[in-house]
Amino acid sequence: MAEPLSSSQDAPNPSAPERRVLVMNKHGENLVGLLHHAGSNKVVVLCHGFTASKDDGIIVDLAAAITNRGISVFCFDFSGNGESEGEFQYGNYRKEADDLHSVVSYLYREKFDVAAVVGHSKGGDVVVLYASIYNDVPMVVNLSGRFDLKKGVEERLGKEFMDRITKEGYIDVTNKSGKFLYRVTKESLMERLNTDMHAASLSISKECRFFTIHGSADEIIPVEDAYEFAKLIPNHKLRVIEGANHCYTAHRKELSDAVVESITSSEAGDTPP
């Protein structure tokens, strides 16, 4: 179910009119999306990362680059993030994959041709998981996704996080000044720890063309994770952007060019490390 809304924001590409859309997920929550219509029914879905939104700089820049090639773009906020309904959760990988399925299903019902789903960081893991569950998109692009979800937890939650969350049932995460950011429940933490990217990678159909793009200087998720995806996903092509950090701060054009090239290329195959 979806409901168009008016929007006062300018589209990244002036020739691609922007329309706000509500898509209801399987839990009855409204997901807020932006459809950048470039005059083509071929559309790419963009998925944001952890605590980010459809307004994240990477998403906005990718939307502009893709629509400039005459391909429409749909970007949206996962449930509990940005403008979408629902409660924010630390884990939620499977739920976010289901959110993405609600969006893809809506676009198919509206007679769009979903050419690819693209996800950055946590969104990269979501599109990997999506491809392993739903075999309904021809192409997936993983930007800087984490392969081992057991890693990176201590950096956010602190040492002895399992002891703390077992005792208290939750951990409140704050910034350096002590401001509350979000609560991590034991359930959401365990969902992350039990999400197996190795098994998901092996479950992706060889008919799905899969691209992984990662920065060689990623300070949050090491580039080695990209090579792990490359080893396991059947129809896979890897692109490492030299010197790029996790958010491609100084390499945004290289990232956009790589994503557009992946989407518009005619074939995918194995690329040696």
PDB file of C-alpha atoms in Angstrom:
ATOM      1  CA  MET A   1       0.000   0.000   0.000  1.00  0.00           C
ATOM      2  CA  ALA A   2       1.399   3.400  -0.892  1.00  0.00           C
ATOM      3  CA  GLU A   3       0.263   6.987  -0.811  1.00  0.00           C
ATOM      4  CA  PRO A   4       1.927   9.783  -2.812  1.00  0.00           C
ATOM      5  CA  LEU A   5       2.714  12.968  -0.917  1.00  0.00           C
ATOM      6  CA  SER A   6       3.751  16.375  -2.139  1.00  0.00           C
ATOM      7  CA  SER A   7       7.374  17.398  -1.705  1.00  0.00           C
ATOM      8  CA  SER A   8       8.993  20.814  -1.596  1.00  0.00           C
ATOM      9  CA  GLN A   9      12.537  19.505  -1.868  1.00  0.00           C
ATOM     10  CA  ASP A  10      14.498  19.833  -5.077  1.00  0.00           C
ATOM     11  CA  ALA A  11      15.418  16.606  -6.835  1.00  0.00           C
ATOM     12  CA  PRO A  12      19.141  15.912  -7.272  1.00  0.00           C
ATOM     13  CA  ASN A  13      18.603  16.010 -11.037  1.00  0.00           C
ATOM     14  CA  PRO A  14      16.307  18.860 -12.118  1.00  0.00           C
ATOM     15  CA  SER A  15      15.104  16.736 -15.029  1.00  0.00           C
ATOM     16  CA  ALA A  16      14.048  13.948 -12.633  1.00  0.00           C
ATOM     17  CA  PRO A  17      10.895  15.102 -10.782  1.00  0.00           C
ATOM     18  CA  GLU A  18      10.832  13.999  -7.146  1.00  0.00           C
ATOM     19  CA  ARG A  19       7.748  12.504  -5.509  1.00  0.00           C
ATOM     20  CA  ARG A  20       7.320  11.452  -1.898  1.00  0.00           C
ATOM     21  CA  VAL A  21       5.734   8.032  -1.468  1.00  0.00           C
ATOM     22  CA  LEU A  22       4.500   6.064   1.534  1.00  0.00           C
ATOM     23  CA  VAL A  23       4.965   2.294   1.327  1.00  0.00           C
ATOM     24  CA  MET A  24       3.460   0.134   4.064  1.00  0.00           C
ATOM     25  CA  ASN A  25       5.683  -2.696   5.313  1.00  0.00           C
ATOM     26  CA  LYS A  26       4.440  -6.091   6.480  1.00  0.00           C
ATOM     27  CA  HIS A  27       4.108  -4.756  10.044  1.00  0.00           C
ATOM     28  CA  GLY A  28       1.701  -1.979   9.029  1.00  0.00           C
ATOM     29  CA  GLU A  29       4.367   0.735   9.353  1.00  0.00           C
ATOM     30  CA  ASN A  30       4.665   3.460   6.729  1.00  0.00           C
ATOM     31  CA  LEU A  31       8.061   3.729   5.060  1.00  0.00           C
ATOM     32  CA  VAL A  32       8.763   7.175   3.624  1.00  0.00           C
ATOM     33  CA  GLY A  33      10.429   7.138   0.215  1.00  0.00           C
ATOM     34  CA  LEU A  34      11.447   9.535  -2.536  1.00  0.00           C
ATOM     35  CA  LEU A  35      10.942   8.568  -6.159  1.00  0.00           C
ATOM     36  CA  HIS A  36      13.233  10.449  -8.541  1.00  0.00           C
ATOM     37  CA  HIS A  37      11.577   9.786 -11.914  1.00  0.00           C
ATOM     38  CA  ALA A  38      14.078  10.221 -14.740  1.00  0.00           C
ATOM     39  CA  GLY A  39      11.535   9.504 -17.448  1.00  0.00           C
ATOM     40  CA  SER A  40      12.296   5.793 -17.432  1.00  0.00           C
ATOM     41  CA  ASN A  41      10.497   2.913 -15.742  1.00  0.00           C
ATOM     42  CA  LYS A  42      13.915   1.375 -15.055  1.00  0.00           C
ATOM     43  CA  VAL A  43      14.570   2.113 -11.375  1.00  0.00           C
ATOM     44  CA  VAL A  44      17.355   1.571  -8.839  1.00  0.00           C
ATOM     45  CA  VAL A  45      16.550   1.299  -5.111  1.00  0.00           C
ATOM     46  CA  LEU A  46      19.074   2.905  -2.712  1.00  0.00           C
ATOM     47  CA  CYS A  47      19.389   1.703   0.909  1.00  0.00           C
ATOM     48  CA  HIS A  48      21.025   3.770   3.644  1.00  0.00           C
ATOM     49  CA  GLY A  49      23.309   2.606   6.441  1.00  0.00           C
ATOM     50  CA  PHE A  50      23.193   2.463  10.248  1.00  0.00           C
ATOM     51  CA  THR A  51      21.501   5.499  11.907  1.00  0.00           C
ATOM     52  CA  ALA A  52      21.448   7.179   8.495  1.00  0.00           C
ATOM     53  CA  SER A  53      18.532   8.009   6.186  1.00  0.00           C
ATOM     54  CA  LYS A  54      17.523   8.609   2.585  1.00  0.00           C
ATOM     55  CA  ASP A  55      18.962  12.118   3.023  1.00  0.00           C
ATOM     56  CA  ASP A  56      22.464  10.797   3.712  1.00  0.00           C
ATOM     57  CA  GLY A  57      25.079  12.452   1.490  1.00  0.00           C
ATOM     58  CA  ILE A  58      26.088   9.203  -0.199  1.00  0.00           C
ATOM     59  CA  ILE A  59      22.462   8.385  -1.070  1.00  0.00           C
ATOM     60  CA  VAL A  60      21.789  11.886  -2.414  1.00  0.00           C
ATOM     61  CA  ASP A  61      24.957  11.855  -4.555  1.00  0.00           C
ATOM     62  CA  LEU A  62      24.233   8.382  -5.932  1.00  0.00           C
ATOM     63  CA  ALA A  63      20.663   9.391  -6.770  1.00  0.00           C
ATOM     64  CA  ALA A  64      21.957  12.369  -8.743  1.00  0.00           C
ATOM     65  CA  ALA A  65      24.542  10.300 -10.623  1.00  0.00           C
ATOM     66  CA  ILE A  66      22.063   7.545 -11.530  1.00  0.00           C
ATOM     67  CA  THR A  67      19.225   9.857 -12.612  1.00  0.00           C
ATOM     68  CA  ASN A  68      21.702  11.823 -14.728  1.00  0.00           C
ATOM     69  CA  ARG A  69      22.054   8.616 -16.747  1.00  0.00           C
ATOM     70  CA  GLY A  70      18.316   8.516 -17.350  1.00  0.00           C
ATOM     71  CA  ILE A  71      17.576   5.821 -14.753  1.00  0.00           C
ATOM     72  CA  SER A  72      14.973   6.489 -12.067  1.00  0.00           C
ATOM     73  CA  VAL A  73      15.830   6.138  -8.364  1.00  0.00           C
ATOM     74  CA  PHE A  74      13.823   5.212  -5.277  1.00  0.00           C
ATOM     75  CA  CYS A  75      15.402   5.905  -1.889  1.00  0.00           C
ATOM     76  CA  PHE A  76      13.652   5.412   1.441  1.00  0.00           C
ATOM     77  CA  ASP A  77      14.052   5.293   5.210  1.00  0.00           C
ATOM     78  CA  PHE A  78      14.042   1.860   6.831  1.00  0.00           C
ATOM     79  CA  SER A  79      11.473   1.455   9.615  1.00  0.00           C
ATOM     80  CA  GLY A  80      12.556   3.247  12.786  1.00  0.00           C
ATOM     81  CA  ASN A  81      14.881   5.513  10.807  1.00  0.00           C
ATOM     82  CA  GLY A  82      14.488   8.972   9.295  1.00  0.00           C
ATOM     83  CA  GLU A  83      10.859   9.827   8.617  1.00  0.00           C
ATOM     84  CA  SER A  84       9.567   6.255   8.566  1.00  0.00           C
ATOM     85  CA  GLU A  85       7.346   4.786  11.256  1.00  0.00           C
ATOM     86  CA  GLY A  86       8.494   2.085  13.654  1.00  0.00           C
ATOM     87  CA  GLU A  87      10.990   1.822  16.469  1.00  0.00           C
ATOM     88  CA  PHE A  88      14.733   2.077  15.840  1.00  0.00           C
ATOM     89  CA  GLN A  89      16.597  -1.158  16.551  1.00  0.00           C
ATOM     90  CA  TYR A  90      20.313  -1.921  16.604  1.00  0.00           C
ATOM     91  CA  GLY A  91      19.921  -5.158  14.658  1.00  0.00           C
ATOM     92  CA  ASN A  92      16.842  -5.425  12.432  1.00  0.00           C
ATOM     93  CA  TYR A  93      18.726  -6.904   9.449  1.00  0.00           C
ATOM     94  CA  ARG A  94      15.926  -9.312   8.528  1.00  0.00           C
ATOM     95  CA  LYS A  95      13.228  -6.699   9.137  1.00  0.00           C
ATOM     96  CA  GLU A  96      15.075  -4.219   6.933  1.00  0.00           C
ATOM     97  CA  ALA A  97      15.361  -6.864   4.204  1.00  0.00           C
ATOM     98  CA  ASP A  98      11.594  -7.282   4.506  1.00  0.00           C
ATOM     99  CA  ASP A  99      11.163  -3.478   4.322  1.00  0.00           C
ATOM    100  CA  LEU A 100      13.158  -3.544   1.094  1.00  0.00           C
ATOM    101  CA  HIS A 101      10.910  -6.306  -0.231  1.00  0.00           C
ATOM    102  CA  SER A 102       7.855  -4.144   0.481  1.00  0.00           C
ATOM    103  CA  VAL A 103       9.463  -1.343  -1.537  1.00  0.00           C
ATOM    104  CA  VAL A 104      10.483  -3.603  -4.439  1.00  0.00           C
ATOM    105  CA  SER A 105       7.013  -5.167  -4.530  1.00  0.00           C
ATOM    106  CA  TYR A 106       5.411  -1.715  -4.609  1.00  0.00           C
ATOM    107  CA  LEU A 107       7.612  -0.661  -7.531  1.00  0.00           C
ATOM    108  CA  TYR A 108       6.762  -3.805  -9.483  1.00  0.00           C
ATOM    109  CA  ARG A 109       3.058  -3.195  -8.860  1.00  0.00           C
ATOM    110  CA  GLU A 110       3.525   0.331 -10.195  1.00  0.00           C
ATOM    111  CA  LYS A 111       4.984  -1.175 -13.392  1.00  0.00           C
ATOM    112  CA  PHE A 112       8.578  -0.183 -12.704  1.00  0.00           C
ATOM    113  CA  ASP A 113      11.456  -2.381 -13.831  1.00  0.00           C
ATOM    114  CA  VAL A 114      13.690  -2.742 -10.751  1.00  0.00           C
ATOM    115  CA  ALA A 115      17.165  -2.876 -12.259  1.00  0.00           C
ATOM    116  CA  ALA A 116      19.159  -3.090  -9.007  1.00  0.00           C
ATOM    117  CA  VAL A 117      19.153  -2.639  -5.247  1.00  0.00           C
ATOM    118  CA  VAL A 118      22.135  -0.785  -3.784  1.00  0.00           C
ATOM    119  CA  GLY A 119      23.041  -0.575  -0.089  1.00  0.00           C
ATOM    120  CA  HIS A 120      25.773   1.255   1.830  1.00  0.00           C
ATOM    121  CA  SER A 121      27.371  -0.055   5.046  1.00  0.00           C
ATOM    122  CA  LYS A 122      24.588  -1.758   7.049  1.00  0.00           C
ATOM    123  CA  GLY A 123      22.468  -1.293   3.946  1.00  0.00           C
ATOM    124  CA  GLY A 124      25.083  -3.378   2.137  1.00  0.00           C
ATOM    125  CA  ASP A 125      24.441  -6.248   4.528  1.00  0.00           C
ATOM    126  CA  VAL A 126      20.709  -5.796   4.071  1.00  0.00           C
ATOM    127  CA  VAL A 127      20.974  -6.172   0.277  1.00  0.00           C
ATOM    128  CA  VAL A 128      23.159  -9.292   0.701  1.00  0.00           C
ATOM    129  CA  LEU A 129      20.535 -10.772   2.996  1.00  0.00           C
ATOM    130  CA  TYR A 130      17.794  -9.644   0.620  1.00  0.00           C
ATOM    131  CA  ALA A 131      19.385 -11.424  -2.332  1.00  0.00           C
ATOM    132  CA  SER A 132      19.666 -14.619  -0.281  1.00  0.00           C
ATOM    133  CA  ILE A 133      15.941 -14.569   0.604  1.00  0.00           C
ATOM    134  CA  TYR A 134      14.131 -12.924  -2.311  1.00  0.00           C
ATOM    135  CA  ASN A 135      15.154 -13.880  -5.809  1.00  0.00           C
ATOM    136  CA  ASP A 136      13.320 -11.006  -7.499  1.00  0.00           C
ATOM    137  CA  VAL A 137      15.947  -8.455  -8.578  1.00  0.00           C
ATOM    138  CA  PRO A 138      18.563  -9.016 -11.306  1.00  0.00           C
ATOM    139  CA  MET A 139      21.365  -7.037  -9.700  1.00  0.00           C
ATOM    140  CA  VAL A 140      22.656  -6.179  -6.219  1.00  0.00           C
ATOM    141  CA  VAL A 141      25.373  -3.667  -5.298  1.00  0.00           C
ATOM    142  CA  ASN A 142      26.962  -3.893  -1.844  1.00  0.00           C
ATOM    143  CA  LEU A 143      28.861  -0.748  -0.824  1.00  0.00           C
ATOM    144  CA  SER A 144      31.194  -1.311   2.127  1.00  0.00           C
ATOM    145  CA  GLY A 145      29.070  -3.943   3.866  1.00  0.00           C
ATOM    146  CA  ARG A 146      30.435  -5.897   6.845  1.00  0.00           C
ATOM    147  CA  PHE A 147      31.058  -9.617   6.354  1.00  0.00           C
ATOM    148  CA  ASP A 148      31.465 -10.706   9.980  1.00  0.00           C
ATOM    149  CA  LEU A 149      28.700  -9.079  12.028  1.00  0.00           C
ATOM    150  CA  LYS A 150      30.306 -10.251  15.255  1.00  0.00           C
ATOM    151  CA  LYS A 151      32.983  -7.631  14.616  1.00  0.00           C
ATOM    152  CA  GLY A 152      32.502  -3.912  15.135  1.00  0.00           C
ATOM    153  CA  VAL A 153      30.230  -4.379  18.142  1.00  0.00           C
ATOM    154  CA  GLU A 154      32.788  -3.602  20.864  1.00  0.00           C
ATOM    155  CA  GLU A 155      33.658  -0.316  19.150  1.00  0.00           C
ATOM    156  CA  ARG A 156      30.066   0.871  19.606  1.00  0.00           C
ATOM    157  CA  LEU A 157      29.034  -0.849  22.833  1.00  0.00           C
ATOM    158  CA  GLY A 158      32.301  -1.012  24.751  1.00  0.00           C
ATOM    159  CA  LYS A 159      34.237  -3.885  26.278  1.00  0.00           C
ATOM    160  CA  GLU A 160      32.390  -6.618  28.164  1.00  0.00           C
ATOM    161  CA  PHE A 161      29.203  -5.658  26.320  1.00  0.00           C
ATOM    162  CA  MET A 162      27.777  -9.174  26.637  1.00  0.00           C
ATOM    163  CA  ASP A 163      28.142  -9.172  30.406  1.00  0.00           C
ATOM    164  CA  ARG A 164      26.516  -5.743  30.643  1.00  0.00           C
ATOM    165  CA  ILE A 165      23.583  -6.518  28.366  1.00  0.00           C
ATOM    166  CA  THR A 166      22.996  -9.908  30.028  1.00  0.00           C
ATOM    167  CA  LYS A 167      22.837  -8.201  33.413  1.00  0.00           C
ATOM    168  CA  GLU A 168      20.806  -5.112  32.469  1.00  0.00           C
ATOM    169  CA  GLY A 169      18.907  -6.358  29.404  1.00  0.00           C
ATOM    170  CA  TYR A 170      20.007  -3.344  27.365  1.00  0.00           C
ATOM    171  CA  ILE A 171      22.841  -0.875  26.758  1.00  0.00           C
ATOM    172  CA  ASP A 172      22.254   2.839  26.176  1.00  0.00           C
ATOM    173  CA  VAL A 173      24.719   4.237  23.661  1.00  0.00           C
ATOM    174  CA  THR A 174      25.824   7.859  24.097  1.00  0.00           C
ATOM    175  CA  ASN A 175      28.144  10.190  22.230  1.00  0.00           C
ATOM    176  CA  LYS A 176      31.375  11.574  23.689  1.00  0.00           C
ATOM    177  CA  SER A 177      29.498  14.343  25.476  1.00  0.00           C
ATOM    178  CA  GLY A 178      27.143  11.851  27.096  1.00  0.00           C
ATOM    179  CA  LYS A 179      24.102  12.585  24.938  1.00  0.00           C
ATOM    180  CA  PHE A 180      21.807   9.582  24.490  1.00  0.00           C
ATOM    181  CA  LEU A 181      21.849   8.204  20.937  1.00  0.00           C
ATOM    182  CA  TYR A 182      19.971   4.897  20.993  1.00  0.00           C
ATOM    183  CA  ARG A 183      19.212   1.832  23.122  1.00  0.00           C
ATOM    184  CA  VAL A 184      20.505  -1.625  22.232  1.00  0.00           C
ATOM    185  CA  THR A 185      18.352  -4.441  23.580  1.00  0.00           C
ATOM    186  CA  LYS A 186      19.674  -7.943  24.121  1.00  0.00           C
ATOM    187  CA  GLU A 187      17.244  -9.225  21.478  1.00  0.00           C
ATOM    188  CA  SER A 188      18.470  -6.791  18.819  1.00  0.00           C
ATOM    189  CA  LEU A 189      22.116  -7.480  19.675  1.00  0.00           C
ATOM    190  CA  MET A 190      21.610 -11.235  19.373  1.00  0.00           C
ATOM    191  CA  GLU A 191      19.825 -10.761  16.058  1.00  0.00           C
ATOM    192  CA  ARG A 192      22.930  -9.027  14.719  1.00  0.00           C
ATOM    193  CA  LEU A 193      25.321 -11.600  16.148  1.00  0.00           C
ATOM    194  CA  ASN A 194      23.254 -14.447  14.667  1.00  0.00           C
ATOM    195  CA  THR A 195      22.965 -12.908  11.172  1.00  0.00           C
ATOM    196  CA  ASP A 196      25.297 -15.059   9.070  1.00  0.00           C
ATOM    197  CA  MET A 197      26.694 -13.293   6.010  1.00  0.00           C
ATOM    198  CA  HIS A 198      28.665 -16.421   5.051  1.00  0.00           C
ATOM    199  CA  ALA A 199      25.499 -18.503   4.754  1.00  0.00           C
ATOM    200  CA  ALA A 200      23.631 -15.640   3.073  1.00  0.00           C
ATOM    201  CA  SER A 201      26.388 -15.223   0.474  1.00  0.00           C
ATOM    202  CA  LEU A 202      26.271 -18.904  -0.413  1.00  0.00           C
ATOM    203  CA  SER A 203      22.480 -18.728  -0.815  1.00  0.00           C
ATOM    204  CA  ILE A 204      22.516 -16.060  -3.530  1.00  0.00           C
ATOM    205  CA  SER A 205      21.498 -17.319  -6.962  1.00  0.00           C
ATOM    206  CA  LYS A 206      24.113 -17.348  -9.710  1.00  0.00           C
ATOM    207  CA  GLU A 207      21.479 -15.615 -11.834  1.00  0.00           C
ATOM    208  CA  CYS A 208      21.819 -12.522  -9.644  1.00  0.00           C
ATOM    209  CA  ARG A 209      24.593 -10.225 -10.818  1.00  0.00           C
ATOM    210  CA  PHE A 210      26.369  -9.041  -7.696  1.00  0.00           C
ATOM    211  CA  PHE A 211      28.843  -6.190  -7.264  1.00  0.00           C
ATOM    212  CA  THR A 212      30.818  -5.266  -4.156  1.00  0.00           C
ATOM    213  CA  ILE A 213      32.506  -1.868  -3.950  1.00  0.00           C
ATOM    214  CA  HIS A 214      34.747  -1.023  -0.993  1.00  0.00           C
ATOM    215  CA  GLY A 215      37.324   1.613  -0.053  1.00  0.00           C
ATOM    216  CA  SER A 216      40.882   0.414   0.554  1.00  0.00           C
ATOM    217  CA  ALA A 217      41.209   2.841   3.500  1.00  0.00           C
ATOM    218  CA  ASP A 218      37.857   2.055   5.147  1.00  0.00           C
ATOM    219  CA  GLU A 219      38.341   2.913   8.827  1.00  0.00           C
ATOM    220  CA  ILE A 220      35.125   1.246  10.031  1.00  0.00           C
ATOM    221  CA  ILE A 221      34.808  -1.959   7.983  1.00  0.00           C
ATOM    222  CA  PRO A 222      38.131  -3.297   6.648  1.00  0.00           C
ATOM    223  CA  VAL A 223      38.459  -3.913   2.923  1.00  0.00           C
ATOM    224  CA  GLU A 224      39.222  -7.566   3.697  1.00  0.00           C
ATOM    225  CA  ASP A 225      35.481  -8.031   4.242  1.00  0.00           C
ATOM    226  CA  ALA A 226      34.898  -7.261   0.567  1.00  0.00           C
ATOM    227  CA  TYR A 227      37.225 -10.099  -0.444  1.00  0.00           C
ATOM    228  CA  GLU A 228      35.262 -12.500   1.772  1.00  0.00           C
ATOM    229  CA  PHE A 229      32.056 -11.659  -0.124  1.00  0.00           C
ATOM    230  CA  ALA A 230      33.953 -12.088  -3.388  1.00  0.00           C
ATOM    231  CA  LYS A 231      35.027 -15.620  -2.432  1.00  0.00           C
ATOM    232  CA  LEU A 232      31.494 -16.861  -1.794  1.00  0.00           C
ATOM    233  CA  ILE A 233      28.934 -15.071  -3.968  1.00  0.00           C
ATOM    234  CA  PRO A 234      28.596 -16.945  -7.288  1.00  0.00           C
ATOM    235  CA  ASN A 235      28.217 -14.214  -9.927  1.00  0.00           C
ATOM    236  CA  HIS A 236      30.370 -11.553  -8.311  1.00  0.00           C
ATOM    237  CA  LYS A 237      32.546  -8.644  -9.334  1.00  0.00           C
ATOM    238  CA  LEU A 238      34.695  -6.693  -6.870  1.00  0.00           C
ATOM    239  CA  ARG A 239      35.844  -3.096  -7.186  1.00  0.00           C
ATOM    240  CA  VAL A 240      38.224  -1.586  -4.597  1.00  0.00           C
ATOM    241  CA  ILE A 241      38.521   2.207  -4.629  1.00  0.00           C
ATOM    242  CA  GLU A 242      42.067   3.068  -3.585  1.00  0.00           C
ATOM    243  CA  GLY A 243      42.374   5.473  -0.660  1.00  0.00           C
ATOM    244  CA  ALA A 244      38.626   5.716  -0.020  1.00  0.00           C
ATOM    245  CA  ASN A 245      37.284   5.719   3.535  1.00  0.00           C
ATOM    246  CA  HIS A 246      33.976   4.268   4.724  1.00  0.00           C
ATOM    247  CA  CYS A 247      31.898   7.230   3.545  1.00  0.00           C
ATOM    248  CA  TYR A 248      34.012   7.904   0.439  1.00  0.00           C
ATOM    249  CA  THR A 249      34.485  11.469   1.693  1.00  0.00           C
ATOM    250  CA  ALA A 250      37.191  12.374  -0.836  1.00  0.00           C
ATOM    251  CA  HIS A 251      36.167   9.762  -3.414  1.00  0.00           C
ATOM    252  CA  ARG A 252      32.468  10.427  -3.924  1.00  0.00           C
ATOM    253  CA  LYS A 253      32.763  10.830  -7.702  1.00  0.00           C
ATOM    254  CA  GLU A 254      34.756   7.598  -8.015  1.00  0.00           C
ATOM    255  CA  LEU A 255      32.063   5.832  -6.000  1.00  0.00           C
ATOM    256  CA  SER A 256      29.230   7.267  -8.093  1.00  0.00           C
ATOM    257  CA  ASP A 257      31.032   6.372 -11.323  1.00  0.00           C
ATOM    258  CA  ALA A 258      31.642   2.812 -10.099  1.00  0.00           C
ATOM    259  CA  VAL A 259      27.996   2.329  -9.125  1.00  0.00           C
ATOM    260  CA  VAL A 260      26.704   3.745 -12.417  1.00  0.00           C
ATOM    261  CA  GLU A 261      29.169   1.569 -14.340  1.00  0.00           C
ATOM    262  CA  SER A 262      27.994  -1.519 -12.447  1.00  0.00           C
ATOM    263  CA  ILE A 263      24.344  -0.790 -13.125  1.00  0.00           C
ATOM    264  CA  THR A 264      24.846  -0.014 -16.802  1.00  0.00           C
ATOM    265  CA  SER A 265      27.386  -2.760 -17.566  1.00  0.00           C
ATOM    266  CA  SER A 266      26.300  -5.694 -19.685  1.00  0.00           C
ATOM    267  CA  GLU A 267      27.824  -8.523 -17.721  1.00  0.00           C
ATOM    268  CA  ALA A 268      29.326  -9.434 -14.368  1.00  0.00           C
ATOM    269  CA  GLY A 269      31.990 -11.987 -13.585  1.00  0.00           C
ATOM    270  CA  ASP A 270      34.738 -12.869 -11.200  1.00  0.00           C
ATOM    271  CA  THR A 271      37.506 -10.345 -10.747  1.00  0.00           C
ATOM    272  CA  PRO A 272      40.737 -11.585  -9.185  1.00  0.00           C
ATOM    273  CA  PRO A 273      41.892  -9.774  -6.020  1.00  0.00           C
TER     274      PRO A 273
END
